[in-house]
Short mmCIF file of C-alpha atoms (C1' of nucleotides) in Angstrom, two decimals:
data_model
loop_
_atom_site.label_atom_id
_atom_site.label_comp_id
_atom_site.label_asym_id
_atom_site.label_seq_id
_atom_site.Cartn_x
_atom_site.Cartn_y
_atom_site.Cartn_z
CA MET K 1 0.00 0.00 0.00
CA LYS K 2 1.40 3.36 -1.05
CA GLY K 3 1.45 6.28 1.35
CA ARG K 4 -1.36 8.12 -0.44
CA GLU K 5 -3.66 5.08 -0.42
CA PHE K 6 -3.00 4.50 3.25
CA LYS K 7 -3.79 8.09 4.14
CA ASP K 8 -6.93 8.10 2.03
CA ALA K 9 -8.15 4.89 3.63
CA MET K 10 -7.51 6.21 7.14
CA TYR K 11 -9.09 9.61 6.60
CA ASP K 12 -12.07 8.07 4.80
CA GLY K 13 -12.66 5.65 7.64
CA LEU K 14 -12.24 8.33 10.25
CA ALA K 15 -14.61 10.68 8.43
CA LYS K 16 -17.16 7.89 8.13
CA MET K 17 -17.12 7.31 11.87
CA LEU K 18 -17.37 11.02 12.62
CA LYS K 19 -20.21 11.44 10.15
CA SER K 20 -22.16 8.78 11.95
CA ILE K 21 -22.20 10.97 15.06
CA SER K 22 -22.55 14.31 13.23
CA ASN K 23 -26.33 14.42 13.26
CA PRO K 24 -28.55 16.00 15.89
CA ALA K 25 -30.93 13.06 16.12
CA ARG K 26 -28.10 10.59 16.54
CA LEU K 27 -26.41 12.77 19.13
CA GLU K 28 -29.58 12.79 21.15
CA ILE K 29 -29.79 9.02 20.87
CA ILE K 30 -26.21 8.73 22.09
CA GLU K 31 -27.03 10.96 25.03
CA MET K 32 -30.02 8.77 25.92
CA LEU K 33 -27.94 5.61 25.68
CA SER K 34 -25.25 7.05 27.88
CA GLN K 35 -27.75 6.57 30.72
CA GLY K 36 -27.99 2.87 30.05
CA GLU K 37 -29.60 0.62 27.48
CA LYS K 38 -32.94 1.55 25.99
CA SER K 39 -35.41 -0.09 23.65
CA VAL K 40 -36.26 1.56 20.35
CA GLU K 41 -39.57 2.55 21.87
CA GLY K 42 -37.83 4.07 24.87
CA ILE K 43 -35.73 6.21 22.57
CA VAL K 44 -38.74 7.30 20.55
CA GLN K 45 -40.54 8.45 23.67
CA ALA K 46 -37.65 10.64 24.74
CA THR K 47 -37.12 12.21 21.33
CA ASN K 48 -39.23 13.66 18.54
CA LEU K 49 -38.44 10.82 16.16
CA THR K 50 -40.78 8.42 14.43
CA ILE K 51 -40.11 4.75 15.07
CA ALA K 52 -38.83 4.04 11.58
CA ASN K 53 -36.56 7.03 11.64
CA ALA K 54 -35.14 6.18 15.05
CA SER K 55 -34.52 2.63 13.89
CA GLN K 56 -32.72 3.94 10.83
CA HIS K 57 -30.45 6.18 12.88
CA LEU K 58 -29.75 3.29 15.21
CA GLN K 59 -28.64 1.20 12.24
CA VAL K 60 -26.21 3.91 11.24
CA LEU K 61 -24.73 3.97 14.73
CA LYS K 62 -24.60 0.19 14.80
CA ASN K 63 -22.81 -0.03 11.46
CA ASN K 64 -20.21 2.34 12.79
CA ASN K 65 -19.71 0.42 16.00
CA ILE K 66 -21.00 3.15 18.25
CA VAL K 67 -23.89 1.13 19.66
CA LYS K 68 -24.72 -2.55 20.02
CA SER K 69 -28.07 -4.28 20.36
CA ARG K 70 -29.51 -7.32 22.03
CA LYS K 71 -32.93 -8.83 21.63
CA GLU K 72 -35.12 -9.91 24.51
CA LYS K 73 -38.68 -11.05 23.92
CA GLN K 74 -40.19 -8.69 21.37
CA TYR K 75 -37.89 -5.83 22.26
CA VAL K 76 -34.53 -4.78 20.90
CA TYR K 77 -32.35 -3.00 23.44
CA TYR K 78 -29.56 -0.70 22.33
CA SER K 79 -26.58 0.49 24.32
CA LEU K 80 -23.26 2.22 23.76
CA VAL K 81 -20.55 -0.14 22.69
CA SER K 82 -17.88 0.96 25.17
CA ASP K 83 -16.90 3.41 27.86
CA ASP K 84 -14.07 4.49 25.59
CA PHE K 85 -16.65 5.92 23.24
CA LEU K 86 -18.53 7.55 26.08
CA SER K 87 -15.33 9.21 27.18
CA LEU K 88 -14.72 10.50 23.67
CA TYR K 89 -18.29 11.78 23.40
CA GLN K 90 -17.90 13.67 26.63
CA HIS K 91 -14.67 15.23 25.44
CA VAL K 92 -16.57 16.49 22.39
CA ILE K 93 -19.35 17.96 24.54
CA LYS K 94 -16.92 19.59 26.90
CA TYR K 95 -15.01 21.16 24.03
CA ALA K 96 -18.18 22.36 22.34
CA VAL K 97 -19.68 23.89 25.46
CA HIS K 98 -16.51 25.70 26.45
CA GLU K 99 -14.95 26.64 23.13
CA ILE K 100 -17.84 27.30 20.76
CA ALA K 101 -19.19 30.72 21.60
CA GLU K 102 -22.56 30.06 19.99
CA LEU K 103 -23.24 26.98 22.09
CA GLU K 104 -21.96 28.56 25.26
CA LYS K 105 -24.41 31.40 24.72
CA ILE K 106 -27.38 29.09 24.21
CA MET K 107 -26.48 27.18 27.33
CA ASN K 108 -26.13 30.31 29.42
CA ARG K 109 -29.45 31.65 28.24
CA GLN K 110 -31.09 28.38 29.22
CA ARG K 111 -29.46 28.41 32.65
CA GLU K 112 -30.40 32.05 33.18
CA ASP K 113 -34.05 31.24 32.46
CA ASN K 114 -33.89 28.52 35.06
CA LYS K 115 -31.90 30.38 37.68
CA SER K 116 -29.27 27.68 37.49
CA LEU K 117 -26.35 29.79 36.34
CA ASN K 118 -24.05 29.13 39.27
CA ALA K 119 -23.70 25.44 38.64
CA VAL K 120 -21.45 23.17 40.70
CA ASN K 121 -18.82 21.18 38.82
CA LEU K 122 -17.61 17.68 39.58
CA ASP K 123 -14.48 18.85 41.38
CA GLU K 124 -16.49 21.07 43.70
CA LEU K 125 -18.95 18.29 44.28
CA GLU K 126 -16.16 16.07 45.49
CA THR K 127 -15.36 18.50 48.31
CA MET K 128 -19.02 18.45 49.34
CA ILE K 129 -19.74 14.75 49.63
CA GLY K 130 -20.14 13.57 53.16
CA ASN K 131 -21.20 17.05 54.20
CA GLU K 132 -24.36 16.68 56.29
CA ASN K 133 -25.74 19.96 55.00
CA VAL K 134 -25.69 18.97 51.36
CA LEU K 135 -28.38 16.90 49.66
CA LEU K 136 -27.48 15.38 46.30
CA LEU K 137 -30.63 14.95 44.23
CA ASP K 138 -30.95 12.68 41.18
CA VAL K 139 -33.99 13.81 39.19
CA ARG K 140 -33.75 11.29 36.34
CA PRO K 141 -36.39 8.58 35.86
CA SER K 142 -35.90 5.90 38.49
CA VAL K 143 -34.86 3.21 35.97
CA GLU K 144 -31.85 5.29 35.15
CA PHE K 145 -31.04 5.84 38.81
CA GLU K 146 -31.19 2.12 39.41
CA PHE K 147 -28.90 1.46 36.47
CA GLY K 148 -26.27 3.65 38.13
CA HIS K 149 -25.98 6.89 40.08
CA ILE K 150 -23.55 9.14 41.89
CA THR K 151 -22.58 7.75 45.28
CA GLY K 152 -24.73 9.24 48.02
CA ALA K 153 -27.45 10.58 45.73
CA VAL K 154 -31.16 10.37 46.50
CA SER K 155 -33.58 9.52 43.69
CA ILE K 156 -36.60 11.74 43.16
CA PRO K 157 -37.68 11.72 39.51
CA MET K 158 -38.64 15.14 38.19
CA ASN K 159 -42.32 14.28 37.85
CA GLU K 160 -42.56 13.31 41.52
CA LEU K 161 -40.66 16.31 42.79
CA MET K 162 -43.68 18.37 43.85
CA THR K 163 -45.08 15.61 46.06
CA HIS K 164 -41.76 15.28 47.91
CA LEU K 165 -41.21 18.94 48.67
CA LYS K 166 -42.02 18.44 52.31
CA ASP K 167 -39.11 16.01 52.71
CA PHE K 168 -36.58 18.78 52.10
CA SER K 169 -35.16 21.11 54.69
CA LYS K 170 -34.69 24.72 53.67
CA ASP K 171 -31.43 24.77 55.60
CA LYS K 172 -29.73 22.17 53.47
CA GLU K 173 -28.03 23.01 50.21
CA ILE K 174 -29.54 20.93 47.43
CA ILE K 175 -27.49 19.90 44.37
CA ALA K 176 -29.67 18.59 41.54
CA TYR K 177 -28.25 16.56 38.67
CA CYS K 178 -29.53 14.55 35.73
CA ARG K 179 -28.14 13.21 32.47
CA GLY K 180 -25.48 15.73 31.62
CA PRO K 181 -25.00 19.32 30.50
CA PHE K 182 -27.75 19.11 27.86
CA CYS K 183 -30.32 17.56 30.15
CA VAL K 184 -33.02 19.98 31.23
CA LEU K 185 -34.44 18.01 34.14
CA ALA K 186 -32.02 19.48 36.64
CA ASP K 187 -32.70 22.99 35.32
CA GLU K 188 -36.40 22.49 35.90
CA ALA K 189 -35.75 21.15 39.37
CA VAL K 190 -33.65 24.20 40.24
CA LYS K 191 -36.36 26.49 38.95
CA VAL K 192 -39.14 24.82 40.91
CA LEU K 193 -37.18 24.48 44.12
CA SER K 194 -35.66 27.93 44.12
CA GLU K 195 -39.09 29.48 43.56
CA LYS K 196 -40.24 27.65 46.68
CA GLY K 197 -37.37 29.15 48.62
CA TYR K 198 -34.93 26.27 48.76
CA LYS K 199 -31.16 26.68 48.42
CA VAL K 200 -30.50 24.78 45.24
CA ARG K 201 -27.90 24.63 42.45
CA ARG K 202 -27.47 22.28 39.57
CA LEU K 203 -24.51 20.06 38.82
CA ASP K 204 -22.78 21.22 35.66
CA GLU K 205 -22.49 17.70 34.36
CA GLY K 206 -24.40 14.49 34.98
CA TYR K 207 -24.17 10.86 35.92
CA PRO K 208 -22.19 9.60 32.90
CA GLU K 209 -19.53 12.30 33.35
CA TRP K 210 -19.14 11.31 36.98
CA LYS K 211 -18.89 7.64 36.02
CA ILE K 212 -16.17 8.22 33.42
CA LYS K 213 -14.26 10.36 35.88
CA GLN K 214 -14.36 7.54 38.41
CA LEU K 215 -13.14 5.05 35.81
CA GLU K 216 -10.32 7.28 34.68
CA SER K 217 -9.03 8.05 38.14
CA ASN K 218 -8.33 4.33 38.67
CA MET P 1 -36.71 28.78 25.90
CA LYS P 2 -38.48 25.46 26.33
CA GLY P 3 -36.54 22.27 26.98
CA ARG P 4 -37.12 20.90 23.49
CA GLU P 5 -35.90 24.08 21.80
CA PHE P 6 -32.81 24.17 23.96
CA LYS P 7 -31.94 20.58 23.16
CA ASP P 8 -32.52 21.07 19.47
CA ALA P 9 -30.33 24.15 19.43
CA MET P 10 -27.53 22.38 21.28
CA TYR P 11 -27.61 19.21 19.21
CA ASP P 12 -27.84 21.18 15.98
CA GLY P 13 -24.84 23.28 16.93
CA LEU P 14 -22.87 20.26 18.06
CA ALA P 15 -23.70 18.37 14.86
CA LYS P 16 -22.65 21.36 12.80
CA MET P 17 -19.26 21.47 14.44
CA LEU P 18 -18.77 17.74 14.08
CA LYS P 19 -19.81 17.85 10.44
CA SER P 20 -17.13 20.40 9.77
CA ILE P 21 -14.48 17.86 10.74
CA SER P 22 -16.24 14.80 9.26
CA ASN P 23 -14.62 14.99 5.88
CA PRO P 24 -11.43 13.25 4.75
CA ALA P 25 -9.98 16.33 3.07
CA ARG P 26 -10.61 18.49 6.11
CA LEU P 27 -9.16 15.89 8.43
CA GLU P 28 -6.00 15.85 6.39
CA ILE P 29 -5.85 19.64 6.53
CA ILE P 30 -6.24 19.51 10.30
CA GLU P 31 -3.42 17.00 10.51
CA MET P 32 -1.18 19.29 8.44
CA LEU P 33 -2.03 22.29 10.59
CA SER P 34 -1.28 20.38 13.76
CA GLN P 35 2.39 20.68 12.72
CA GLY P 36 2.17 24.45 12.66
CA GLU P 37 0.71 27.11 10.43
CA LYS P 38 0.70 26.61 6.68
CA SER P 39 -0.23 28.72 3.67
CA VAL P 40 -2.99 27.56 1.35
CA GLU P 41 -0.30 26.64 -1.12
CA GLY P 42 1.56 24.63 1.51
CA ILE P 43 -1.57 22.65 2.20
CA VAL P 44 -2.22 22.03 -1.48
CA GLN P 45 1.28 20.65 -1.96
CA ALA P 46 0.84 18.14 0.83
CA THR P 47 -2.59 16.95 -0.27
CA ASN P 48 -4.34 16.02 -3.49
CA LEU P 49 -6.60 19.05 -3.44
CA THR P 50 -6.99 21.81 -5.99
CA ILE P 51 -6.38 25.32 -4.70
CA ALA P 52 -10.03 26.37 -4.90
CA ASN P 53 -11.16 23.23 -3.15
CA ALA P 54 -8.62 23.55 -0.37
CA SER P 55 -9.64 27.17 0.13
CA GLN P 56 -13.28 26.13 0.34
CA HIS P 57 -12.55 23.49 2.96
CA LEU P 58 -10.52 26.02 4.90
CA GLN P 59 -13.50 28.37 4.93
CA VAL P 60 -15.67 25.62 6.39
CA LEU P 61 -13.14 25.02 9.15
CA LYS P 62 -12.82 28.74 9.75
CA ASN P 63 -16.58 29.24 10.02
CA ASN P 64 -16.66 26.53 12.64
CA ASN P 65 -13.84 28.00 14.63
CA ILE P 66 -11.48 25.13 14.07
CA VAL P 67 -8.81 27.17 12.29
CA LYS P 68 -7.85 30.81 12.12
CA SER P 69 -5.96 32.73 9.44
CA ARG P 70 -3.61 35.66 9.18
CA LYS P 71 -2.41 37.44 6.10
CA GLU P 72 1.23 38.30 5.42
CA LYS P 73 2.29 39.74 2.09
CA GLN P 74 0.42 37.84 -0.60
CA TYR P 75 0.02 34.75 1.53
CA VAL P 76 -2.71 33.64 3.90
CA TYR P 77 -1.49 31.41 6.70
CA TYR P 78 -3.86 29.07 8.49
CA SER P 79 -3.42 27.42 11.88
CA LEU P 80 -5.46 25.53 14.43
CA VAL P 81 -7.40 27.80 16.72
CA SER P 82 -6.37 26.18 20.02
CA ASP P 83 -4.57 23.37 21.73
CA ASP P 84 -7.92 22.34 23.20
CA PHE P 85 -9.05 21.42 19.74
CA LEU P 86 -5.81 19.60 19.02
CA SER P 87 -6.31 17.58 22.16
CA LEU P 88 -9.85 16.68 21.11
CA TYR P 89 -8.67 15.73 17.62
CA GLN P 90 -6.06 13.43 19.08
CA HIS P 91 -8.64 11.79 21.30
CA VAL P 92 -10.69 11.06 18.18
CA ILE P 93 -7.67 9.57 16.38
CA LYS P 94 -6.71 7.47 19.35
CA TYR P 95 -10.24 6.12 19.71
CA ALA P 96 -10.51 5.39 16.00
CA VAL P 97 -7.18 3.60 15.75
CA HIS P 98 -7.77 1.44 18.80
CA GLU P 99 -11.50 0.80 18.72
CA ILE P 100 -12.47 0.66 15.06
CA ALA P 101 -11.42 -2.72 13.77
CA GLU P 102 -11.40 -1.61 10.15
CA LEU P 103 -8.98 1.23 10.77
CA GLU P 104 -6.79 -0.84 13.03
CA LYS P 105 -6.47 -3.39 10.26
CA ILE P 106 -5.48 -0.81 7.66
CA MET P 107 -2.88 0.61 9.98
CA ASN P 108 -1.40 -2.78 10.79
CA ARG P 109 -1.20 -3.70 7.14
CA GLN P 110 0.66 -0.46 6.46
CA ARG P 111 3.08 -1.06 9.32
CA GLU P 112 3.64 -4.63 8.26
CA ASP P 113 4.60 -3.49 4.77
CA ASN P 114 7.10 -1.14 6.31
CA LYS P 115 8.50 -3.46 8.95
CA SER P 116 7.43 -0.97 11.58
CA LEU P 117 4.97 -3.11 13.49
CA ASN P 118 6.73 -3.01 16.85
CA ALA P 119 6.30 0.70 17.37
CA VAL P 120 7.39 2.53 20.51
CA ASN P 121 4.75 4.53 22.36
CA LEU P 122 5.23 7.81 24.18
CA ASP P 123 5.43 6.19 27.61
CA GLU P 124 8.18 3.84 26.49
CA LEU P 125 9.97 6.71 24.82
CA GLU P 126 10.08 8.55 28.12
CA THR P 127 12.08 5.71 29.70
CA MET P 128 14.56 5.91 26.83
CA ILE P 129 15.43 9.58 26.72
CA GLY P 130 18.88 10.33 28.00
CA ASN P 131 19.98 6.84 27.03
CA GLU P 132 23.24 7.19 25.09
CA ASN P 133 22.39 4.21 22.91
CA VAL P 134 19.16 5.63 21.58
CA LEU P 135 18.92 8.11 18.71
CA LEU P 136 15.64 9.96 18.31
CA LEU P 137 15.14 10.89 14.67
CA ASP P 138 12.71 13.54 13.41
CA VAL P 139 12.11 12.90 9.70
CA ARG P 140 9.64 15.74 9.04
CA PRO P 141 10.55 18.66 6.80
CA SER P 142 12.92 20.95 8.64
CA VAL P 143 10.43 23.85 8.87
CA GLU P 144 8.24 21.67 11.02
CA PHE P 145 11.16 20.60 13.17
CA GLU P 146 12.07 24.23 13.73
CA PHE P 147 8.50 25.08 14.67
CA GLY P 148 8.73 22.53 17.46
CA HIS P 149 10.09 19.04 18.13
CA ILE P 150 10.50 16.40 20.80
CA THR P 151 13.26 17.28 23.23
CA GLY P 152 16.51 15.62 22.26
CA ALA P 153 15.50 14.78 18.70
CA VAL P 154 17.78 15.17 15.69
CA SER P 155 16.32 16.54 12.46
CA ILE P 156 16.97 14.64 9.25
CA PRO P 157 14.14 15.19 6.77
CA MET P 158 13.08 12.06 4.94
CA ASN P 159 14.40 13.22 1.57
CA GLU P 160 17.88 13.73 2.99
CA LEU P 161 17.98 10.45 4.86
CA MET P 162 20.04 8.53 2.31
CA THR P 163 22.85 11.07 2.29
CA HIS P 164 23.16 10.93 6.08
CA LEU P 165 23.30 7.18 6.47
CA LYS P 166 27.00 7.26 7.27
CA ASP P 167 26.31 9.37 10.39
CA PHE P 168 24.46 6.55 12.08
CA SER P 169 26.00 3.80 14.16
CA LYS P 170 24.57 0.32 13.71
CA ASP P 171 24.96 -0.21 17.45
CA LYS P 172 22.53 2.51 18.43
CA GLU P 173 18.80 1.96 18.50
CA ILE P 174 17.06 4.48 16.25
CA ILE P 175 13.53 5.73 16.97
CA ALA P 176 12.01 7.56 13.99
CA TYR P 177 8.99 9.82 14.32
CA CYS P 178 7.04 12.27 12.21
CA ARG P 179 3.62 13.92 12.29
CA GLY P 180 1.52 11.31 14.03
CA PRO P 181 0.00 7.88 13.57
CA PHE P 182 -1.20 8.61 10.03
CA CYS P 183 2.07 10.05 8.84
CA VAL P 184 4.01 7.74 6.56
CA LEU P 185 7.41 9.42 6.71
CA ALA P 186 8.51 7.46 9.76
CA ASP P 187 7.31 4.21 8.18
CA GLU P 188 9.44 4.90 5.14
CA ALA P 189 12.42 5.76 7.30
CA VAL P 190 12.05 2.48 9.19
CA LYS P 191 11.85 0.57 5.94
CA VAL P 192 14.95 2.17 4.44
CA LEU P 193 17.04 1.97 7.58
CA SER P 194 16.10 -1.57 8.53
CA GLU P 195 16.94 -2.77 5.02
CA LYS P 196 20.38 -1.27 5.48
CA GLY P 197 20.79 -3.20 8.70
CA TYR P 198 20.11 -0.55 11.31
CA LYS P 199 18.21 -1.22 14.51
CA VAL P 200 15.20 1.02 14.03
CA ARG P 201 11.61 1.33 15.24
CA ARG P 202 9.00 4.01 14.72
CA LEU P 203 7.24 6.05 17.36
CA ASP P 204 3.57 5.17 17.46
CA GLU P 205 2.55 8.81 17.62
CA GLY P 206 4.19 12.04 16.55
CA TYR P 207 5.23 15.50 17.58
CA PRO P 208 1.76 16.97 18.27
CA GLU P 209 0.80 14.07 20.54
CA TRP P 210 4.01 14.56 22.49
CA LYS P 211 3.34 18.28 22.77
CA ILE P 212 -0.22 17.83 24.09
CA LYS P 213 1.03 15.25 26.55
CA GLN P 214 3.59 17.75 27.85
CA LEU P 215 0.91 20.44 28.18
CA GLU P 216 -1.48 18.16 29.99
CA SER P 217 1.05 16.89 32.50
CA ASN P 218 1.54 20.45 33.77
"C1'" DC U 1 -51.71 -21.05 14.49
"C1'" DA U 2 -54.04 -16.43 14.42
"C1'" DA U 3 -53.72 -11.84 16.15
"C1'" DG U 4 -51.02 -8.37 17.94
"C1'" DT U 5 -46.85 -5.81 18.74
"C1'" DA U 6 -41.95 -4.23 17.95
"C1'" DT U 7 -38.71 -3.47 14.74
"C1'" DT U 8 -36.62 -3.26 10.28
"C1'" DC U 9 -36.57 -2.78 5.32
"C1'" DA U 10 -37.27 -0.53 0.80
"C1'" DA U 11 -38.63 3.14 -2.02
"C1'" DT U 12 -39.25 7.90 -2.56
"C1'" DA U 13 -38.76 12.85 -2.51
"C1'" DC U 14 -36.12 16.34 -0.40
"C1'" DT U 15 -32.03 18.64 1.39
"C1'" DT U 16 -27.23 19.15 2.07
"C1'" DT U 17 -22.50 18.37 0.92
"C1'" DT U 18 -18.81 18.13 -2.38
"C1'" DA U 19 -15.65 18.92 -6.41
"C1'" DT U 20 -14.99 21.47 -10.42
"C1'" DT U 21 -14.74 25.34 -13.24
"C1'" DG U 22 -13.84 29.93 -14.37
"C1'" DA U 23 -14.08 34.61 -12.91
"C1'" DA U 24 -13.13 38.16 -9.37
"C1'" DT U 25 -10.40 40.19 -5.80
"C1'" DA U 26 -6.30 41.60 -3.31
"C1'" DC U 27 -1.85 42.14 -2.86
"C1'" DT U 28 3.29 42.63 -4.40
"C1'" DT U 29 6.84 43.82 -7.35
"C1'" DG U 30 9.16 45.78 -11.13
"C1'" DC W 1 0.41 51.51 -12.66
"C1'" DA W 2 0.84 47.12 -15.24
"C1'" DA W 3 1.80 42.33 -14.72
"C1'" DG W 4 1.99 38.50 -11.94
"C1'" DT W 5 0.71 35.63 -8.09
"C1'" DA W 6 -2.23 33.94 -4.17
"C1'" DT W 7 -6.58 33.39 -2.65
"C1'" DT W 8 -11.51 33.59 -2.61
"C1'" DC W 9 -16.06 33.72 -4.65
"C1'" DA W 10 -20.06 32.04 -7.39
"C1'" DA W 11 -22.36 28.78 -10.12
"C1'" DT W 12 -23.06 24.21 -11.37
"C1'" DA W 13 -23.56 19.20 -11.47
"C1'" DA W 14 -22.94 15.05 -9.06
"C1'" DA W 15 -23.09 12.50 -4.77
"C1'" DA W 16 -24.47 11.60 -0.17
"C1'" DG W 17 -27.47 12.12 3.72
"C1'" DT W 18 -32.32 12.47 5.71
"C1'" DA W 19 -37.34 11.95 6.79
"C1'" DT W 20 -41.45 9.82 5.48
"C1'" DT W 21 -44.35 6.28 4.08
"C1'" DG W 22 -46.09 1.76 3.85
"C1'" DA W 23 -44.93 -3.01 3.61
"C1'" DA W 24 -42.33 -6.98 5.48
"C1'" DT W 25 -40.37 -9.58 9.16
"C1'" DA W 26 -39.93 -11.63 13.68
"C1'" DC W 27 -41.41 -12.56 17.80
"C1'" DT W 28 -45.02 -13.33 21.74
"C1'" DT W 29 -49.25 -14.55 23.50
"C1'" DG W 30 -53.71 -16.32 23.75
#
DNA sequence: CAAGTATTCAATACTTTTATTGAATACTTG
DNA sequence: CAAGTATTCAATAAAAGTATTGAATACTTG
C-alpha cells in the first residue's frame, strides 16, 4: 500500500465514523444511551423521532460500532458499545460547550431562564460529599437511577418532585443533577425548588460524566 | 426557551461542528495544521486538493472556529485555533485507531509493509530519553522541526535520509517519528534503515501528541 | 396457528455536501 | 500603474445524507 492510499483509507474511515455521530438526532440518541440501554420505543418516547426514523439512525450507529443491540422477547435493546466511546463523546461535549461561543451562549441563556447559572462542577462536588448539609438529588427517571448513580445521591424523579417537597429542609443546600450538561431536568428542578425558597444549584455535568471520571481516576 | 428548543439548538450546533471535521480532506488539513501554520499553497502541496477546493474546505473550518488565518504579504497562513481542539482531535484519532477494527487493520497492514509493526509509544519513549544508545530521529521537513520538536531529537528530513546514512552507528537503536499515527514518513524511514541493517523502530505517535502530553502533565 | 406488537426494510422525494470550473479580488513587485 | 501571483467567490452538477411512508419480518401470547 502506497502512502497516499493508506492516508486516504484512514481519513475516509475516520470521516465515516465522525459522520455517523454528526447528526442532531443521533447525538440525542447517544445521550439517551449514555444513561444505560434503551429499547427503540424508549428512545422514541424521549425524542421527537418516528419509530422508523429512530430505527434507521440506530442502524447507522450500529454499522459504525457506536452502539450494540440485544434482543429480549419482542424488544430490541440498544446500548453504547464501550466506555471508551462515552469518554470521547464527553470530550466532544466539553469542548463544544466551552470553546464554541454560539453553544456557550445558548447554554447560558437556558441556565439564566432557570436560575441555574451558578452550577457546581464535579471537582467542587467532590469537596461536598459527606457534608451533612448537602443533599445530592438525582432527578432522572428511576430506571436510570437504578442502572447507576452518583454515590450518596437520593432519587426523586422530576415528575414526583412536587409531592416530595415536604421532605426537604430549607437549611440544606440541594445539588440537583440529571443526564449531563444538555439535560433539562435538573434545570427544571432548580427552577421549581428555588421558587419555593430552597437553596439549590445544579450540577454542571451528569451521571455519565461522573462515572467516566471515576473510571479514569483508577 | 423550552426544553425541546434548547436541546434542538444544542444538538444542531454540536452536529454542525462535528460535520465540519467529518470529511477526509478536512481531516488531512487539520493534521497538516497540527504541525504548525501553513499557507494555502503549503496545504495544497501536501494533499491532493486543488487550490479552490482547499480554500473552500478552509472556509468551512474557519466558520466553525477550528482554524484561524492571518495574512502576510500575498500569503494567507492558516493554523489551528487552540490546543484544546488539538487535544480533542487526538482523542478522536486514538479512539478510532484502537476501537475501530477496520482502521486498526489498515494501519497494521501499512506497518507490516514497512516493517514498523513493533512501534514505541510515548510512555516507552520517556524511559529511553537520555539513554546514550538511543537516537531519536525527526524525519519531518525541517520547517516543522524548527517550529517545534521532541526534546533531544535530531532533524533529518526524509528526503535527505540517504545522504546521512554514514552518520548513524549500527549499534545505536534508532527511533524515527514524524507527524503522528497517520504520517508515513517514519514508516518509510524504518523501511529504508532496517533494510540497510540498522536497529530502528518508529514512534507510534508524533510531535503533536508529544506536545499535548507535555501540556497536559503540567 | 391467528392476532397483535416491535422493529426493520425498501422506495421515494427532499435537502445538504462536495468537487470542479472559471471569474473576481487583493496584494506585491518591477 | 501594469503584470503577476495567491486566494476567494459564485455557479453548477454530481453524490451523499435524511425523513417519510407503507410493507415486510420476527417474535409473543392467547
